[in-house]
PDB file of C-alpha atoms in Angstrom:
ATOM      1  CA  MET A   1       4.829 175.527 -54.701  1.00  0.00           C
ATOM      2  CA  GLY A   2       2.433 178.339 -54.808  1.00  0.00           C
ATOM      3  CA  SER A   3       2.939 181.989 -54.155  1.00  0.00           C
ATOM      4  CA  GLY A   4       1.904 181.613 -50.509  1.00  0.00           C
ATOM      5  CA  PHE A   5       4.624 179.104 -49.672  1.00  0.00           C
ATOM      6  CA  LEU A   6       7.570 181.526 -49.297  1.00  0.00           C
ATOM      7  CA  PRO A   7       5.654 184.018 -47.168  1.00  0.00           C
ATOM      8  CA  ARG A   8       4.565 181.143 -44.924  1.00  0.00           C
ATOM      9  CA  ILE A   9       8.182 179.962 -44.552  1.00  0.00           C
ATOM     10  CA  ALA A  10       9.235 183.517 -43.775  1.00  0.00           C
ATOM     11  CA  LEU A  11       6.435 183.752 -41.252  1.00  0.00           C
ATOM     12  CA  TYR A  12       7.465 180.443 -39.612  1.00  0.00           C
ATOM     13  CA  ALA A  13      11.087 181.545 -39.619  1.00  0.00           C
ATOM     14  CA  GLY A  14      10.010 184.766 -37.964  1.00  0.00           C
ATOM     15  CA  TYR A  15       8.141 182.808 -35.281  1.00  0.00           C
ATOM     16  CA  LEU A  16      11.160 180.582 -34.697  1.00  0.00           C
ATOM     17  CA  ASN A  17      13.460 183.574 -34.527  1.00  0.00           C
ATOM     18  CA  PHE A  18      11.097 185.324 -32.099  1.00  0.00           C
ATOM     19  CA  PHE A  19      10.920 182.157 -29.981  1.00  0.00           C
ATOM     20  CA  ARG A  20      14.729 181.903 -29.948  1.00  0.00           C
ATOM     21  CA  ILE A  21      15.016 185.558 -28.867  1.00  0.00           C
ATOM     22  CA  GLU A  22      12.412 184.983 -26.137  1.00  0.00           C
ATOM     23  CA  CYS A  23      14.345 181.923 -24.902  1.00  0.00           C
ATOM     24  CA  ASN A  24      17.570 183.942 -24.825  1.00  0.00           C
ATOM     25  CA  LEU A  25      15.822 186.707 -22.903  1.00  0.00           C
ATOM     26  CA  GLY A  26      14.535 184.071 -20.492  1.00  0.00           C
ATOM     27  CA  GLN A  27      18.069 182.714 -20.016  1.00  0.00           C
ATOM     28  CA  ASN A  28      19.419 186.214 -19.432  1.00  0.00           C
ATOM     29  CA  ARG A  29      16.634 186.881 -16.943  1.00  0.00           C
ATOM     30  CA  LYS A  30      17.477 183.615 -15.132  1.00  0.00           C
ATOM     31  CA  ARG A  31      21.163 184.493 -15.139  1.00  0.00           C
ATOM     32  CA  ARG A  32      20.371 187.967 -13.787  1.00  0.00           C
ATOM     33  CA  LEU A  33      18.184 186.501 -11.039  1.00  0.00           C
ATOM     34  CA  SER A  34      20.911 184.011 -10.188  1.00  0.00           C
ATOM     35  CA  MET A  35      23.467 186.825  -9.925  1.00  0.00           C
ATOM     36  CA  GLU A  36      21.084 188.852  -7.757  1.00  0.00           C
ATOM     37  CA  LEU A  37      20.547 185.853  -5.471  1.00  0.00           C
ATOM     38  CA  HIS A  38      24.324 185.315  -5.199  1.00  0.00           C
ATOM     39  CA  ASN A  39      24.810 188.988  -4.373  1.00  0.00           C
ATOM     40  CA  MET A  40      22.066 188.885  -1.721  1.00  0.00           C
ATOM     41  CA  LEU A  41      23.539 185.738  -0.156  1.00  0.00           C
ATOM     42  CA  GLN A  42      27.042 187.199  -0.210  1.00  0.00           C
ATOM     43  CA  GLY A  43      25.845 190.476   1.308  1.00  0.00           C
ATOM     44  CA  THR A  44      23.886 188.708   4.033  1.00  0.00           C
ATOM     45  CA  ALA A  45      26.813 186.422   4.832  1.00  0.00           C
ATOM     46  CA  THR A  46      29.224 189.364   4.901  1.00  0.00           C
ATOM     47  CA  MET A  47      27.027 191.197   7.419  1.00  0.00           C
ATOM     48  CA  LEU A  48      26.671 188.088   9.612  1.00  0.00           C
ATOM     49  CA  VAL A  49      30.394 187.348   9.573  1.00  0.00           C
ATOM     50  CA  ALA A  50      31.242 191.014  10.210  1.00  0.00           C
ATOM     51  CA  MET A  51      28.934 190.966  13.255  1.00  0.00           C
ATOM     52  CA  LEU A  52      30.574 187.735  14.387  1.00  0.00           C
ATOM     53  CA  ALA A  53      34.112 189.087  13.970  1.00  0.00           C
ATOM     54  CA  GLY A  54      33.200 192.374  15.646  1.00  0.00           C
ATOM     55  CA  SER A  55      31.612 190.599  18.599  1.00  0.00           C
ATOM     56  CA  MET A  56      34.577 188.303  19.058  1.00  0.00           C
ATOM     57  CA  LEU A  57      37.108 191.127  18.775  1.00  0.00           C
ATOM     58  CA  PHE A  58      35.153 193.378  21.114  1.00  0.00           C
ATOM     59  CA  PHE A  59      34.747 190.726  23.777  1.00  0.00           C
ATOM     60  CA  SER A  60      38.334 189.445  23.544  1.00  0.00           C
ATOM     61  CA  PHE A  61      40.171 192.760  23.381  1.00  0.00           C
ATOM     62  CA  VAL A  62      37.841 195.222  25.140  1.00  0.00           C
ATOM     63  CA  MET A  63      35.366 193.514  27.484  1.00  0.00           C
ATOM     64  CA  ALA A  64      37.520 190.758  28.997  1.00  0.00           C
ATOM     65  CA  PRO A  65      40.448 193.048  29.890  1.00  0.00           C
ATOM     66  CA  LEU A  66      38.118 195.760  31.224  1.00  0.00           C
ATOM     67  CA  ILE A  67      36.262 193.271  33.413  1.00  0.00           C
ATOM     68  CA  PHE A  68      39.461 192.255  35.177  1.00  0.00           C
ATOM     69  CA  ILE A  69      40.855 195.806  35.328  1.00  0.00           C
ATOM     70  CA  LYS A  70      37.734 197.524  36.681  1.00  0.00           C
ATOM     71  CA  LEU A  71      36.174 194.830  38.879  1.00  0.00           C
ATOM     72  CA  ASP A  72      37.392 193.073  41.990  1.00  0.00           C
ATOM     73  CA  ILE A  73      38.808 189.642  41.056  1.00  0.00           C
ATOM     74  CA  GLU A  74      35.977 187.739  42.792  1.00  0.00           C
ATOM     75  CA  VAL A  75      33.261 189.853  41.158  1.00  0.00           C
ATOM     76  CA  ALA A  76      35.050 189.650  37.787  1.00  0.00           C
ATOM     77  CA  GLY A  77      35.153 185.864  37.986  1.00  0.00           C
ATOM     78  CA  LYS A  78      31.432 185.652  38.751  1.00  0.00           C
ATOM     79  CA  PHE A  79      30.618 188.150  36.007  1.00  0.00           C
ATOM     80  CA  VAL A  80      32.652 186.230  33.409  1.00  0.00           C
ATOM     81  CA  ARG A  81      30.855 183.008  34.355  1.00  0.00           C
ATOM     82  CA  VAL A  82      27.531 184.704  33.589  1.00  0.00           C
ATOM     83  CA  VAL A  83      28.670 186.413  30.370  1.00  0.00           C
ATOM     84  CA  PHE A  84      30.620 183.593  28.702  1.00  0.00           C
ATOM     85  CA  PRO A  85      27.652 181.288  27.990  1.00  0.00           C
ATOM     86  CA  TRP A  86      25.944 184.182  26.181  1.00  0.00           C
ATOM     87  CA  TYR A  87      29.135 185.034  24.293  1.00  0.00           C
ATOM     88  CA  TYR A  88      29.433 181.427  23.155  1.00  0.00           C
ATOM     89  CA  LEU A  89      25.746 181.272  22.233  1.00  0.00           C
ATOM     90  CA  LEU A  90      26.100 184.383  20.056  1.00  0.00           C
ATOM     91  CA  ILE A  91      29.065 182.825  18.246  1.00  0.00           C
ATOM     92  CA  ILE A  92      27.181 179.560  17.707  1.00  0.00           C
ATOM     93  CA  ILE A  93      24.119 181.331  16.296  1.00  0.00           C
ATOM     94  CA  LEU A  94      25.966 183.737  13.981  1.00  0.00           C
ATOM     95  CA  ALA A  95      28.422 181.101  12.734  1.00  0.00           C
ATOM     96  CA  THR A  96      25.657 178.572  12.084  1.00  0.00           C
ATOM     97  CA  ILE A  97      23.443 181.019  10.195  1.00  0.00           C
ATOM     98  CA  GLY A  98      26.465 182.305   8.252  1.00  0.00           C
ATOM     99  CA  SER A  99      27.423 178.741   7.367  1.00  0.00           C
ATOM    100  CA  LEU A 100      23.929 177.954   6.101  1.00  0.00           C
ATOM    101  CA  VAL A 101      23.825 181.126   4.004  1.00  0.00           C
ATOM    102  CA  LEU A 102      27.239 180.394   2.462  1.00  0.00           C
ATOM    103  CA  ILE A 103      26.787 176.693   1.703  1.00  0.00           C
ATOM    104  CA  ALA A 104      25.500 177.375  -1.829  1.00  0.00           C
ATOM    105  CA  ILE A 105      28.013 180.024  -2.901  1.00  0.00           C
ATOM    106  CA  ALA A 106      31.171 179.421  -0.851  1.00  0.00           C
ATOM    107  CA  PRO A 107      31.304 175.878   0.571  1.00  0.00           C
ATOM    108  CA  LEU A 108      34.813 176.246   2.039  1.00  0.00           C
ATOM    109  CA  ASN A 109      33.788 179.370   3.945  1.00  0.00           C
ATOM    110  CA  ALA A 110      30.636 177.560   5.074  1.00  0.00           C
ATOM    111  CA  CYS A 111      32.768 174.694   6.395  1.00  0.00           C
ATOM    112  CA  LEU A 112      35.027 177.091   8.296  1.00  0.00           C
ATOM    113  CA  LEU A 113      32.040 178.739   9.947  1.00  0.00           C
ATOM    114  CA  ALA A 114      30.536 175.335  10.750  1.00  0.00           C
ATOM    115  CA  LEU A 115      33.825 174.395  12.439  1.00  0.00           C
ATOM    116  CA  VAL A 116      33.714 177.639  14.407  1.00  0.00           C
ATOM    117  CA  ALA A 117      30.153 176.836  15.529  1.00  0.00           C
ATOM    118  CA  ALA A 118      31.027 173.235  16.436  1.00  0.00           C
ATOM    119  CA  SER A 119      34.167 174.185  18.362  1.00  0.00           C
ATOM    120  CA  THR A 120      32.222 176.875  20.211  1.00  0.00           C
ATOM    121  CA  LEU A 121      29.597 174.325  21.130  1.00  0.00           C
ATOM    122  CA  TYR A 122      32.412 172.163  22.564  1.00  0.00           C
ATOM    123  CA  CYS A 123      33.760 175.147  24.509  1.00  0.00           C
ATOM    124  CA  ARG A 124      30.344 176.083  25.877  1.00  0.00           C
ATOM    125  CA  GLN A 125      29.076 172.635  26.772  1.00  0.00           C
ATOM    126  CA  SER A 126      32.250 170.774  27.750  1.00  0.00           C
ATOM    127  CA  LEU A 127      35.320 172.938  28.211  1.00  0.00           C
ATOM    128  CA  MET A 128      33.789 175.870  30.110  1.00  0.00           C
ATOM    129  CA  PRO A 129      32.126 173.694  32.794  1.00  0.00           C
ATOM    130  CA  ARG A 130      35.419 171.848  33.325  1.00  0.00           C
ATOM    131  CA  ILE A 131      37.318 175.146  33.582  1.00  0.00           C
ATOM    132  CA  ASN A 132      34.814 176.387  36.167  1.00  0.00           C
ATOM    133  CA  GLU A 133      35.005 173.127  38.099  1.00  0.00           C
ATOM    134  CA  TYR A 134      38.804 173.169  38.290  1.00  0.00           C
ATOM    135  CA  ARG A 135      38.819 176.846  39.197  1.00  0.00           C
ATOM    136  CA  ASP A 136      36.430 176.149  42.092  1.00  0.00           C
ATOM    137  CA  ARG A 137      38.477 173.162  43.223  1.00  0.00           C
ATOM    138  CA  SER A 138      41.665 175.218  43.032  1.00  0.00           C
ATOM    139  CA  LYS A 139      40.119 178.016  45.123  1.00  0.00           C
ATOM    140  CA  ALA A 140      39.007 175.404  47.658  1.00  0.00           C
ATOM    141  CA  GLY A 141      42.649 174.416  48.089  1.00  0.00           C
ATOM    142  CA  GLU A 142      42.689 171.085  46.262  1.00  0.00           C
ATOM    143  CA  THR A 143      46.248 170.367  45.110  1.00  0.00           C
ATOM    144  CA  GLY A 144      47.073 169.897  41.441  1.00  0.00           C
ATOM    145  CA  THR A 145      43.893 171.536  40.215  1.00  0.00           C
ATOM    146  CA  ASN A 146      45.472 174.906  39.448  1.00  0.00           C
ATOM    147  CA  LYS A 147      47.723 173.316  36.825  1.00  0.00           C
ATOM    148  CA  THR A 148      44.728 171.595  35.203  1.00  0.00           C
ATOM    149  CA  PHE A 149      42.760 174.857  35.306  1.00  0.00           C
ATOM    150  CA  ASP A 150      45.622 176.698  33.584  1.00  0.00           C
ATOM    151  CA  LYS A 151      45.874 173.994  30.916  1.00  0.00           C
ATOM    152  CA  LEU A 152      42.129 174.043  30.188  1.00  0.00           C
ATOM    153  CA  HIS A 153      41.999 177.840  30.212  1.00  0.00           C
ATOM    154  CA  ARG A 154      44.923 177.969  27.780  1.00  0.00           C
ATOM    155  CA  ARG A 155      43.097 175.499  25.512  1.00  0.00           C
ATOM    156  CA  SER A 156      40.039 177.775  25.461  1.00  0.00           C
ATOM    157  CA  GLU A 157      42.236 180.770  24.578  1.00  0.00           C
ATOM    158  CA  ILE A 158      43.883 178.867  21.705  1.00  0.00           C
ATOM    159  CA  ILE A 159      40.523 177.698  20.356  1.00  0.00           C
ATOM    160  CA  ASN A 160      39.143 181.244  20.559  1.00  0.00           C
ATOM    161  CA  GLY A 161      42.202 182.600  18.739  1.00  0.00           C
ATOM    162  CA  LEU A 162      41.894 180.016  15.961  1.00  0.00           C
ATOM    163  CA  GLN A 163      38.183 180.755  15.659  1.00  0.00           C
ATOM    164  CA  LEU A 164      38.918 184.453  15.361  1.00  0.00           C
ATOM    165  CA  LEU A 165      41.492 183.804  12.621  1.00  0.00           C
ATOM    166  CA  ALA A 166      38.994 181.645  10.706  1.00  0.00           C
ATOM    167  CA  VAL A 167      36.239 184.247  11.007  1.00  0.00           C
ATOM    168  CA  VAL A 168      38.528 187.080   9.857  1.00  0.00           C
ATOM    169  CA  ALA A 169      39.722 184.937   6.920  1.00  0.00           C
ATOM    170  CA  VAL A 170      36.123 184.272   5.861  1.00  0.00           C
ATOM    171  CA  LEU A 171      35.262 187.966   6.258  1.00  0.00           C
ATOM    172  CA  LEU A 172      38.201 189.062   4.099  1.00  0.00           C
ATOM    173  CA  HIS A 173      37.305 186.488   1.443  1.00  0.00           C
ATOM    174  CA  LEU A 174      33.688 187.650   1.400  1.00  0.00           C
ATOM    175  CA  ALA A 175      34.684 191.298   1.249  1.00  0.00           C
ATOM    176  CA  PHE A 176      37.148 191.008  -1.624  1.00  0.00           C
ATOM    177  CA  VAL A 177      35.810 188.176  -3.825  1.00  0.00           C
ATOM    178  CA  ASN A 178      32.646 188.456  -5.900  1.00  0.00           C
ATOM    179  CA  PHE A 179      30.911 185.080  -6.069  1.00  0.00           C
ATOM    180  CA  SER A 180      28.434 185.841  -8.856  1.00  0.00           C
TER     181      SER A 180
END
């Protein structure tokens, strides 16, 4: 072993040490990017769910009562029939996008929002047309239809209330838990 052997080993050890430090820096950089991505996803989801909750609360507790207080009952009924499909569409869109954003960082929250979207799709495409049909039949004087209308309308109110609870639960979880 000549005099150049130890310096070469020290040099190789230095390279290995430098490579190990570089790898650690790379891991830290990846971890930092992962945390930043989680934070961006959580922030985006929080904004979407906050918009969803705000829309649902506003429509349920401000718009709907005002419509029936300020408008004649016939006009209010026609107005609600025009507004409800758009209300349901907004819920479907926000809940679906929120669910997709959350799937990677909060799968349970994503599932809750997917259920909200699916149940809203049921309300918009199946329940609402049946409610309107039975309301029209009841107004035309057909017997027994008022009871069915009331039952279907009550079902829509219960579904909307459960959806609102789910959305608020997801919003609170997003606001107070850090997923990164």
